[in-house]
Amino acid sequence: MTEDETATPPGARLAADPRLPADLRLIEALADGLPLTSHPYAELGRSLGLSEAEVLERLRRLLAEGVISRLGVIVRHHELGYRANAMVVWDVPDELVAGIGQRMAAFSFVTLCYQRRRSPPLWPYNLFCMIHGRERPTVLTQVETLTHSCGLLDVPRQILFSRRRFKQRGAWYGAGSVATVAECA
Amino acid sequence: MEDLERHLLDDFQRDFPLTPTPFADMAQRLGVDEAKVLETLRVLKAEGKITRVGAVVRPGAVGASTLAAMAVPEARLVEVAEMVSTYPEVNHNYQREHELNLWFVITTPSQERLQAVLTDIRDRCRCPLISLPMERSYRLDLGFGLAWT
């Protein structure tokens, strides 16, 4: 359900967008968390000098444009019993990475999947996926499923389970508040 | 876990109501009253099961960001991790099982600021540091399907 073929390189699309400042303030104010009150959008708008209708209209547009990838309840995996959190990385030939990434993303147990720039010699890996599971053996089985299904048996791979979480919260753009970027570690 | 909690955790990770009274609308769908929805969400937040009801921004859509990793000697890990966490630009910070053992996401308004934060962290920690900016996303964060047991 989630292959995103329209993904653009970071920063390429909106950097010159003149609408950004107001939208940015809204995103930041919102991502700090909607107030848990009867009229949360009106309350959000009051702090930004926007009417409730303007807030709703802007949010609809930001969602439609894909600037906001989702609006809703943001859960903490660990507290809900998903304690086996693996970042799996592969060193895939550049010409194959898009096809393999899209195939990988179709597996329901893959929470996030993306390509990142390599940083040799320490880090030759370019394809990343995140799997959040309850038990480590299940996650390892899922990694083997991915490896076989995507033809990656001979591709260098690492599995990095998380140990301690030192910080998890929304991102911060410098306007005094926070937003969550879908770029989870 | 109560049914209501499950529904609130599962059913509203995306497509949250964009209406003047979203919590009342959720309550109507779930057959409870608005006060119960608000109270349950407050409890879930207090228990740490949700961080908030909010927005997830697509990587690269706003500002600049990267995933960074450092190889920190075990004896210094907590100290270095806590120092990294003090940066408001750092939003996720995890220990992982690898020689590169500290992984964190940096998000800033601009590319210049991003580079400045990376340089600052590298200078202060004096550990090998790599930066792995995203080039393409194949699966965005569209919520997380919870399998109840």
mmCIF file of C-alpha atoms in Angstrom:
data_model
loop_
_atom_site.group_PDB
_atom_site.id
_atom_site.type_symbol
_atom_site.label_atom_id
_atom_site.label_comp_id
_atom_site.label_asym_id
_atom_site.label_seq_id
_atom_site.Cartn_x
_atom_site.Cartn_y
_atom_site.Cartn_z
ATOM 1 C CA MET A 1 0.000 0.000 0.000
ATOM 2 C CA THR A 2 2.903 2.324 0.439
ATOM 3 C CA GLU A 3 5.249 2.397 -2.491
ATOM 4 C CA ASP A 4 6.042 6.003 -2.919
ATOM 5 C CA GLU A 5 7.206 6.575 -6.426
ATOM 6 C CA THR A 6 6.922 10.304 -6.127
ATOM 7 C CA ALA A 7 9.513 10.678 -3.403
ATOM 8 C CA THR A 8 11.743 13.640 -4.119
ATOM 9 C CA PRO A 9 15.307 14.209 -2.929
ATOM 10 C CA PRO A 10 15.392 15.863 0.505
ATOM 11 C CA GLY A 11 14.927 19.586 0.376
ATOM 12 C CA ALA A 12 14.503 19.724 -3.373
ATOM 13 C CA ARG A 13 10.862 20.575 -3.693
ATOM 14 C CA LEU A 14 9.780 22.948 -0.992
ATOM 15 C CA ALA A 15 12.850 24.970 -0.234
ATOM 16 C CA ALA A 16 11.666 27.735 -2.568
ATOM 17 C CA ASP A 17 8.001 27.473 -1.673
ATOM 18 C CA PRO A 18 6.779 30.903 -0.598
ATOM 19 C CA ARG A 19 3.950 29.374 1.402
ATOM 20 C CA LEU A 20 6.364 27.643 3.725
ATOM 21 C CA PRO A 21 6.584 29.975 6.715
ATOM 22 C CA ALA A 22 2.880 29.836 7.663
ATOM 23 C CA ASP A 23 2.664 26.125 6.880
ATOM 24 C CA LEU A 24 5.846 25.465 8.786
ATOM 25 C CA ARG A 25 4.503 27.205 11.861
ATOM 26 C CA LEU A 26 1.330 25.177 11.598
ATOM 27 C CA ILE A 27 3.201 21.887 11.180
ATOM 28 C CA GLU A 28 5.354 22.669 14.152
ATOM 29 C CA ALA A 29 2.481 23.738 16.339
ATOM 30 C CA LEU A 30 0.475 20.698 15.334
ATOM 31 C CA ALA A 31 3.213 18.138 15.614
ATOM 32 C CA ASP A 32 3.828 19.190 19.157
ATOM 33 C CA GLY A 33 0.532 17.382 19.617
ATOM 34 C CA LEU A 34 -3.057 18.414 19.018
ATOM 35 C CA PRO A 35 -4.539 19.758 22.227
ATOM 36 C CA LEU A 36 -6.794 17.099 23.726
ATOM 37 C CA THR A 37 -9.847 19.364 23.851
ATOM 38 C CA SER A 38 -13.202 19.592 22.084
ATOM 39 C CA HIS A 39 -12.092 22.112 19.426
ATOM 40 C CA PRO A 40 -8.385 21.345 18.962
ATOM 41 C CA TYR A 41 -8.001 22.982 15.535
ATOM 42 C CA ALA A 42 -9.552 26.210 16.753
ATOM 43 C CA GLU A 43 -7.216 26.201 19.730
ATOM 44 C CA LEU A 44 -4.226 25.485 17.482
ATOM 45 C CA GLY A 45 -5.280 28.345 15.217
ATOM 46 C CA ARG A 46 -5.532 30.829 18.074
ATOM 47 C CA SER A 47 -1.820 30.497 18.823
ATOM 48 C CA LEU A 48 -1.016 31.105 15.132
ATOM 49 C CA GLY A 49 -3.512 33.824 14.274
ATOM 50 C CA LEU A 50 -5.467 31.461 11.995
ATOM 51 C CA SER A 51 -9.150 30.629 12.070
ATOM 52 C CA GLU A 52 -10.308 27.074 12.603
ATOM 53 C CA ALA A 53 -11.396 26.898 8.944
ATOM 54 C CA GLU A 54 -7.960 28.088 7.772
ATOM 55 C CA VAL A 55 -6.209 25.496 9.907
ATOM 56 C CA LEU A 56 -8.371 22.709 8.497
ATOM 57 C CA GLU A 57 -7.957 23.931 4.924
ATOM 58 C CA ARG A 58 -4.164 24.127 5.235
ATOM 59 C CA LEU A 59 -3.949 20.687 6.814
ATOM 60 C CA ARG A 60 -6.038 19.163 4.028
ATOM 61 C CA ARG A 61 -3.721 20.709 1.463
ATOM 62 C CA LEU A 62 -0.515 19.665 3.252
ATOM 63 C CA LEU A 63 -1.831 16.102 3.432
ATOM 64 C CA ALA A 64 -2.919 16.143 -0.218
ATOM 65 C CA GLU A 65 0.513 17.442 -1.253
ATOM 66 C CA GLY A 66 2.240 14.781 0.813
ATOM 67 C CA VAL A 67 4.124 17.264 2.983
ATOM 68 C CA ILE A 68 2.378 15.640 5.930
ATOM 69 C CA SER A 69 2.425 11.886 5.347
ATOM 70 C CA ARG A 70 -0.061 11.195 8.085
ATOM 71 C CA LEU A 71 -2.053 12.901 10.789
ATOM 72 C CA GLY A 72 -3.148 10.869 13.757
ATOM 73 C CA VAL A 73 -2.175 8.893 16.805
ATOM 74 C CA ILE A 74 1.585 8.330 17.025
ATOM 75 C CA VAL A 75 2.323 5.180 18.991
ATOM 76 C CA ARG A 76 5.448 4.083 20.807
ATOM 77 C CA HIS A 77 6.358 0.603 19.647
ATOM 78 C CA HIS A 78 8.373 -0.348 22.678
ATOM 79 C CA GLU A 79 5.660 0.518 25.206
ATOM 80 C CA LEU A 80 3.166 -1.546 23.211
ATOM 81 C CA GLY A 81 5.290 -4.674 23.430
ATOM 82 C CA TYR A 82 7.243 -4.319 20.162
ATOM 83 C CA ARG A 83 10.692 -4.580 21.665
ATOM 84 C CA ALA A 84 12.601 -6.257 18.844
ATOM 85 C CA ASN A 85 13.361 -3.271 16.647
ATOM 86 C CA ALA A 86 15.743 -4.064 13.805
ATOM 87 C CA MET A 87 17.326 -1.777 11.277
ATOM 88 C CA VAL A 88 18.385 -4.049 8.409
ATOM 89 C CA VAL A 89 20.825 -2.682 5.846
ATOM 90 C CA TRP A 90 22.105 -3.972 2.527
ATOM 91 C CA ASP A 91 24.792 -2.913 0.074
ATOM 92 C CA VAL A 92 22.779 -3.177 -3.137
ATOM 93 C CA PRO A 93 24.162 -2.182 -6.562
ATOM 94 C CA ASP A 94 22.878 1.318 -7.336
ATOM 95 C CA GLU A 95 21.118 0.268 -10.527
ATOM 96 C CA LEU A 96 19.053 -2.324 -8.618
ATOM 97 C CA VAL A 97 18.198 -0.446 -5.453
ATOM 98 C CA ALA A 98 14.919 1.153 -6.584
ATOM 99 C CA GLY A 99 13.407 -2.124 -7.746
ATOM 100 C CA ILE A 100 14.507 -4.017 -4.649
ATOM 101 C CA GLY A 101 13.402 -1.193 -2.348
ATOM 102 C CA GLN A 102 9.940 -1.196 -3.847
ATOM 103 C CA ARG A 103 9.669 -4.950 -3.560
ATOM 104 C CA MET A 104 10.797 -4.836 0.071
ATOM 105 C CA ALA A 105 8.339 -2.070 0.929
ATOM 106 C CA ALA A 106 5.454 -4.298 -0.129
ATOM 107 C CA PHE A 107 6.019 -6.647 2.830
ATOM 108 C CA SER A 108 3.565 -5.774 5.581
ATOM 109 C CA PHE A 109 6.123 -6.301 8.348
ATOM 110 C CA VAL A 110 8.446 -3.634 6.893
ATOM 111 C CA THR A 111 7.646 -0.418 8.777
ATOM 112 C CA LEU A 112 9.956 1.889 6.825
ATOM 113 C CA CYS A 113 12.164 1.354 3.778
ATOM 114 C CA TYR A 114 14.517 3.838 2.187
ATOM 115 C CA GLN A 115 17.748 4.413 0.344
ATOM 116 C CA ARG A 116 20.506 6.409 1.997
ATOM 117 C CA ARG A 117 23.857 7.723 0.840
ATOM 118 C CA ARG A 118 26.760 5.384 1.598
ATOM 119 C CA SER A 119 29.646 6.562 3.765
ATOM 120 C CA PRO A 120 32.627 4.361 2.868
ATOM 121 C CA PRO A 121 34.779 2.894 4.250
ATOM 122 C CA LEU A 122 32.839 2.704 7.528
ATOM 123 C CA TRP A 123 29.429 2.296 5.947
ATOM 124 C CA PRO A 124 28.981 0.711 2.488
ATOM 125 C CA TYR A 125 25.224 0.050 2.915
ATOM 126 C CA ASN A 126 22.626 1.953 0.906
ATOM 127 C CA LEU A 127 19.277 0.198 1.443
ATOM 128 C CA PHE A 128 17.599 0.367 4.854
ATOM 129 C CA CYS A 129 14.467 -1.153 6.269
ATOM 130 C CA MET A 130 12.967 -1.130 9.743
ATOM 131 C CA ILE A 131 11.141 -4.072 11.271
ATOM 132 C CA HIS A 132 9.387 -3.708 14.621
ATOM 133 C CA GLY A 133 8.478 -7.043 16.174
ATOM 134 C CA ARG A 134 7.619 -8.524 19.512
ATOM 135 C CA GLU A 135 10.279 -11.245 19.473
ATOM 136 C CA ARG A 136 13.753 -11.284 17.992
ATOM 137 C CA PRO A 137 13.463 -14.772 16.379
ATOM 138 C CA THR A 138 10.359 -13.667 14.473
ATOM 139 C CA VAL A 139 12.157 -10.592 13.177
ATOM 140 C CA LEU A 140 15.152 -12.698 12.118
ATOM 141 C CA THR A 141 12.822 -15.016 10.196
ATOM 142 C CA GLN A 142 11.275 -11.994 8.491
ATOM 143 C CA VAL A 143 14.744 -10.776 7.509
ATOM 144 C CA GLU A 144 15.439 -14.163 5.912
ATOM 145 C CA THR A 145 12.135 -13.934 4.041
ATOM 146 C CA LEU A 146 13.145 -10.534 2.664
ATOM 147 C CA THR A 147 16.618 -11.780 1.782
ATOM 148 C CA HIS A 148 15.284 -14.709 -0.222
ATOM 149 C CA SER A 149 12.332 -12.955 -1.823
ATOM 150 C CA CYS A 150 14.380 -10.013 -3.001
ATOM 151 C CA GLY A 151 17.308 -12.076 -4.291
ATOM 152 C CA LEU A 152 19.768 -10.723 -1.740
ATOM 153 C CA LEU A 153 21.512 -13.922 -0.652
ATOM 154 C CA ASP A 154 24.885 -12.740 -1.939
ATOM 155 C CA VAL A 155 24.491 -9.109 -0.924
ATOM 156 C CA PRO A 156 26.393 -7.834 2.150
ATOM 157 C CA ARG A 157 23.938 -7.264 4.984
ATOM 158 C CA GLN A 158 23.839 -6.181 8.620
ATOM 159 C CA ILE A 159 21.077 -6.415 11.216
ATOM 160 C CA LEU A 160 21.225 -3.748 13.907
ATOM 161 C CA PHE A 161 18.796 -4.316 16.760
ATOM 162 C CA SER A 162 18.163 -1.345 18.991
ATOM 163 C CA ARG A 163 19.204 -1.543 22.622
ATOM 164 C CA ARG A 164 18.470 1.639 24.501
ATOM 165 C CA ARG A 165 16.332 4.561 23.435
ATOM 166 C CA PHE A 166 17.906 7.776 24.631
ATOM 167 C CA LYS A 167 15.456 10.110 22.933
ATOM 168 C CA GLN A 168 12.288 9.889 20.869
ATOM 169 C CA ARG A 169 10.209 12.908 20.069
ATOM 170 C CA GLY A 170 9.225 15.154 17.210
ATOM 171 C CA ALA A 171 11.703 17.020 15.068
ATOM 172 C CA TRP A 172 12.422 20.680 15.578
ATOM 173 C CA TYR A 173 12.681 23.285 12.866
ATOM 174 C CA GLY A 174 13.813 26.209 14.933
ATOM 175 C CA ALA A 175 10.485 27.970 15.340
ATOM 176 C CA GLY A 176 10.135 26.862 18.917
ATOM 177 C CA SER A 177 8.168 23.688 18.509
ATOM 178 C CA VAL A 178 8.485 20.160 17.216
ATOM 179 C CA ALA A 179 7.266 17.961 14.383
ATOM 180 C CA THR A 180 7.705 14.290 13.726
ATOM 181 C CA VAL A 181 9.627 13.450 10.593
ATOM 182 C CA ALA A 182 8.990 10.019 9.195
ATOM 183 C CA GLU A 183 12.667 9.341 9.415
ATOM 184 C CA CYS A 184 12.838 7.145 12.443
ATOM 185 C CA ALA A 185 16.124 5.743 13.558
ATOM 186 C CA MET B 1 -6.063 -3.806 27.243
ATOM 187 C CA GLU B 2 -9.511 -2.285 26.905
ATOM 188 C CA ASP B 3 -11.280 -2.394 23.568
ATOM 189 C CA LEU B 4 -11.510 1.384 23.480
ATOM 190 C CA GLU B 5 -7.748 1.724 23.917
ATOM 191 C CA ARG B 6 -7.154 -0.733 21.095
ATOM 192 C CA HIS B 7 -9.451 1.138 18.751
ATOM 193 C CA LEU B 8 -7.877 4.463 19.615
ATOM 194 C CA LEU B 9 -4.383 3.046 19.012
ATOM 195 C CA ASP B 10 -5.272 1.185 15.831
ATOM 196 C CA ASP B 11 -7.975 3.079 13.987
ATOM 197 C CA PHE B 12 -6.690 6.637 14.041
ATOM 198 C CA GLN B 13 -3.001 6.470 13.134
ATOM 199 C CA ARG B 14 -3.913 8.046 9.815
ATOM 200 C CA ASP B 15 -7.007 9.704 8.406
ATOM 201 C CA PHE B 16 -7.611 11.464 11.694
ATOM 202 C CA PRO B 17 -10.844 13.507 11.390
ATOM 203 C CA LEU B 18 -10.277 16.957 9.878
ATOM 204 C CA THR B 19 -13.452 18.347 11.382
ATOM 205 C CA PRO B 20 -14.050 21.017 14.029
ATOM 206 C CA THR B 21 -14.667 18.374 16.714
ATOM 207 C CA PRO B 22 -12.502 15.356 15.803
ATOM 208 C CA PHE B 23 -12.649 13.706 19.221
ATOM 209 C CA ALA B 24 -16.438 13.885 19.304
ATOM 210 C CA ASP B 25 -16.497 12.343 15.816
ATOM 211 C CA MET B 26 -14.167 9.552 16.929
ATOM 212 C CA ALA B 27 -16.391 8.997 19.966
ATOM 213 C CA GLN B 28 -19.465 8.697 17.799
ATOM 214 C CA ARG B 29 -17.764 6.117 15.593
ATOM 215 C CA LEU B 30 -16.737 4.113 18.644
ATOM 216 C CA GLY B 31 -20.041 4.444 20.465
ATOM 217 C CA VAL B 32 -18.729 6.308 23.501
ATOM 218 C CA ASP B 33 -18.793 9.940 24.538
ATOM 219 C CA GLU B 34 -16.183 12.562 23.754
ATOM 220 C CA ALA B 35 -15.034 12.906 27.356
ATOM 221 C CA LYS B 36 -14.194 9.190 27.453
ATOM 222 C CA VAL B 37 -12.113 9.455 24.262
ATOM 223 C CA LEU B 38 -10.188 12.451 25.582
ATOM 224 C CA GLU B 39 -9.618 10.845 28.961
ATOM 225 C CA THR B 40 -8.389 7.579 27.392
ATOM 226 C CA LEU B 41 -6.005 9.431 25.072
ATOM 227 C CA ARG B 42 -4.609 11.331 28.073
ATOM 228 C CA VAL B 43 -4.041 8.044 29.885
ATOM 229 C CA LEU B 44 -2.335 6.471 26.832
ATOM 230 C CA LYS B 45 -0.094 9.498 26.608
ATOM 231 C CA ALA B 46 0.716 9.448 30.321
ATOM 232 C CA GLU B 47 1.580 5.744 30.055
ATOM 233 C CA GLY B 48 3.900 6.464 27.122
ATOM 234 C CA LYS B 49 1.949 4.267 24.702
ATOM 235 C CA ILE B 50 1.402 7.236 22.417
ATOM 236 C CA THR B 51 3.659 10.231 22.059
ATOM 237 C CA ARG B 52 0.885 12.506 20.818
ATOM 238 C CA VAL B 53 -1.899 12.983 18.345
ATOM 239 C CA GLY B 54 -0.024 14.822 15.644
ATOM 240 C CA ALA B 55 1.518 15.003 12.221
ATOM 241 C CA VAL B 56 4.295 12.984 10.608
ATOM 242 C CA VAL B 57 6.170 15.038 8.046
ATOM 243 C CA ARG B 58 7.620 13.419 4.973
ATOM 244 C CA PRO B 59 11.434 13.362 5.075
ATOM 245 C CA GLY B 60 12.817 16.095 2.881
ATOM 246 C CA ALA B 61 9.488 17.895 2.563
ATOM 247 C CA VAL B 62 10.492 20.520 5.082
ATOM 248 C CA GLY B 63 13.977 21.548 6.147
ATOM 249 C CA ALA B 64 16.990 19.227 6.087
ATOM 250 C CA SER B 65 17.586 15.972 7.909
ATOM 251 C CA THR B 66 19.961 13.071 8.164
ATOM 252 C CA LEU B 67 20.562 9.836 10.032
ATOM 253 C CA ALA B 68 23.927 9.974 11.801
ATOM 254 C CA ALA B 69 25.877 7.255 13.557
ATOM 255 C CA MET B 70 28.877 7.281 15.868
ATOM 256 C CA ALA B 71 31.251 4.647 17.163
ATOM 257 C CA VAL B 72 31.426 5.439 20.870
ATOM 258 C CA PRO B 73 33.576 3.517 23.368
ATOM 259 C CA GLU B 74 31.236 1.562 25.658
ATOM 260 C CA ALA B 75 32.503 3.344 28.767
ATOM 261 C CA ARG B 76 31.525 6.737 27.323
ATOM 262 C CA LEU B 77 28.266 5.721 25.687
ATOM 263 C CA VAL B 78 25.780 7.113 28.211
ATOM 264 C CA GLU B 79 27.667 10.350 28.623
ATOM 265 C CA VAL B 80 27.969 10.894 24.854
ATOM 266 C CA ALA B 81 24.358 9.823 24.211
ATOM 267 C CA GLU B 82 23.060 12.281 26.785
ATOM 268 C CA MET B 83 25.158 15.039 25.270
ATOM 269 C CA VAL B 84 23.797 14.255 21.782
ATOM 270 C CA SER B 85 20.234 14.234 23.156
ATOM 271 C CA THR B 86 20.625 17.770 24.482
ATOM 272 C CA TYR B 87 20.573 19.135 20.914
ATOM 273 C CA PRO B 88 17.031 20.242 20.069
ATOM 274 C CA GLU B 89 17.822 19.270 16.458
ATOM 275 C CA VAL B 90 18.217 15.611 17.510
ATOM 276 C CA ASN B 91 14.843 13.898 17.692
ATOM 277 C CA HIS B 92 15.615 10.181 17.746
ATOM 278 C CA ASN B 93 18.659 8.776 19.505
ATOM 279 C CA TYR B 94 19.183 5.020 19.931
ATOM 280 C CA GLN B 95 21.869 2.600 20.903
ATOM 281 C CA ARG B 96 22.194 -0.205 18.344
ATOM 282 C CA GLU B 97 24.135 -3.453 18.280
ATOM 283 C CA HIS B 98 27.057 -2.553 16.043
ATOM 284 C CA GLU B 99 30.495 -0.966 16.251
ATOM 285 C CA LEU B 100 28.650 2.183 15.171
ATOM 286 C CA ASN B 101 26.583 2.018 18.340
ATOM 287 C CA LEU B 102 24.838 5.374 18.613
ATOM 288 C CA TRP B 103 22.272 6.293 15.936
ATOM 289 C CA PHE B 104 20.415 9.573 15.817
ATOM 290 C CA VAL B 105 18.280 11.655 13.477
ATOM 291 C CA ILE B 106 19.048 15.360 13.063
ATOM 292 C CA THR B 107 16.425 17.709 11.612
ATOM 293 C CA THR B 108 17.084 21.389 10.960
ATOM 294 C CA PRO B 109 15.532 24.270 9.010
ATOM 295 C CA SER B 110 18.477 24.392 6.591
ATOM 296 C CA GLN B 111 21.340 22.360 5.137
ATOM 297 C CA GLU B 112 23.844 24.850 6.608
ATOM 298 C CA ARG B 113 22.495 24.342 10.104
ATOM 299 C CA LEU B 114 22.543 20.570 9.615
ATOM 300 C CA GLN B 115 26.250 20.626 8.725
ATOM 301 C CA ALA B 116 26.992 22.922 11.677
ATOM 302 C CA VAL B 117 25.281 20.554 14.126
ATOM 303 C CA LEU B 118 27.138 17.538 12.690
ATOM 304 C CA THR B 119 30.475 19.336 12.974
ATOM 305 C CA ASP B 120 29.705 20.453 16.505
ATOM 306 C CA ILE B 121 28.764 16.951 17.660
ATOM 307 C CA ARG B 122 31.844 15.445 15.995
ATOM 308 C CA ASP B 123 34.136 18.009 17.641
ATOM 309 C CA ARG B 124 32.626 17.591 21.083
ATOM 310 C CA CYS B 125 32.406 13.776 21.078
ATOM 311 C CA ARG B 126 35.705 13.057 19.307
ATOM 312 C CA CYS B 127 34.285 9.783 17.951
ATOM 313 C CA PRO B 128 34.058 8.542 14.356
ATOM 314 C CA LEU B 129 30.809 9.949 12.930
ATOM 315 C CA ILE B 130 29.018 9.247 9.660
ATOM 316 C CA SER B 131 26.045 11.038 8.122
ATOM 317 C CA LEU B 132 23.653 9.090 5.887
ATOM 318 C CA PRO B 133 21.139 11.450 4.273
ATOM 319 C CA MET B 134 18.057 9.884 2.747
ATOM 320 C CA GLU B 135 18.083 9.657 -1.032
ATOM 321 C CA ARG B 136 14.756 8.004 -1.655
ATOM 322 C CA SER B 137 11.914 6.615 0.408
ATOM 323 C CA TYR B 138 10.180 3.413 -0.663
ATOM 324 C CA ARG B 139 7.868 3.163 2.290
ATOM 325 C CA LEU B 140 6.732 6.127 4.335
ATOM 326 C CA ASP B 141 5.512 6.076 7.889
ATOM 327 C CA LEU B 142 1.819 5.488 7.313
ATOM 328 C CA GLY B 143 1.141 4.111 10.749
ATOM 329 C CA PHE B 144 1.843 0.835 12.400
ATOM 330 C CA GLY B 145 -0.608 -2.073 12.362
ATOM 331 C CA LEU B 146 -0.777 -3.511 15.851
ATOM 332 C CA ALA B 147 -1.312 -7.262 16.162
ATOM 333 C CA TRP B 148 -3.095 -7.905 19.421
ATOM 334 C CA THR B 149 -2.294 -11.071 21.277
#
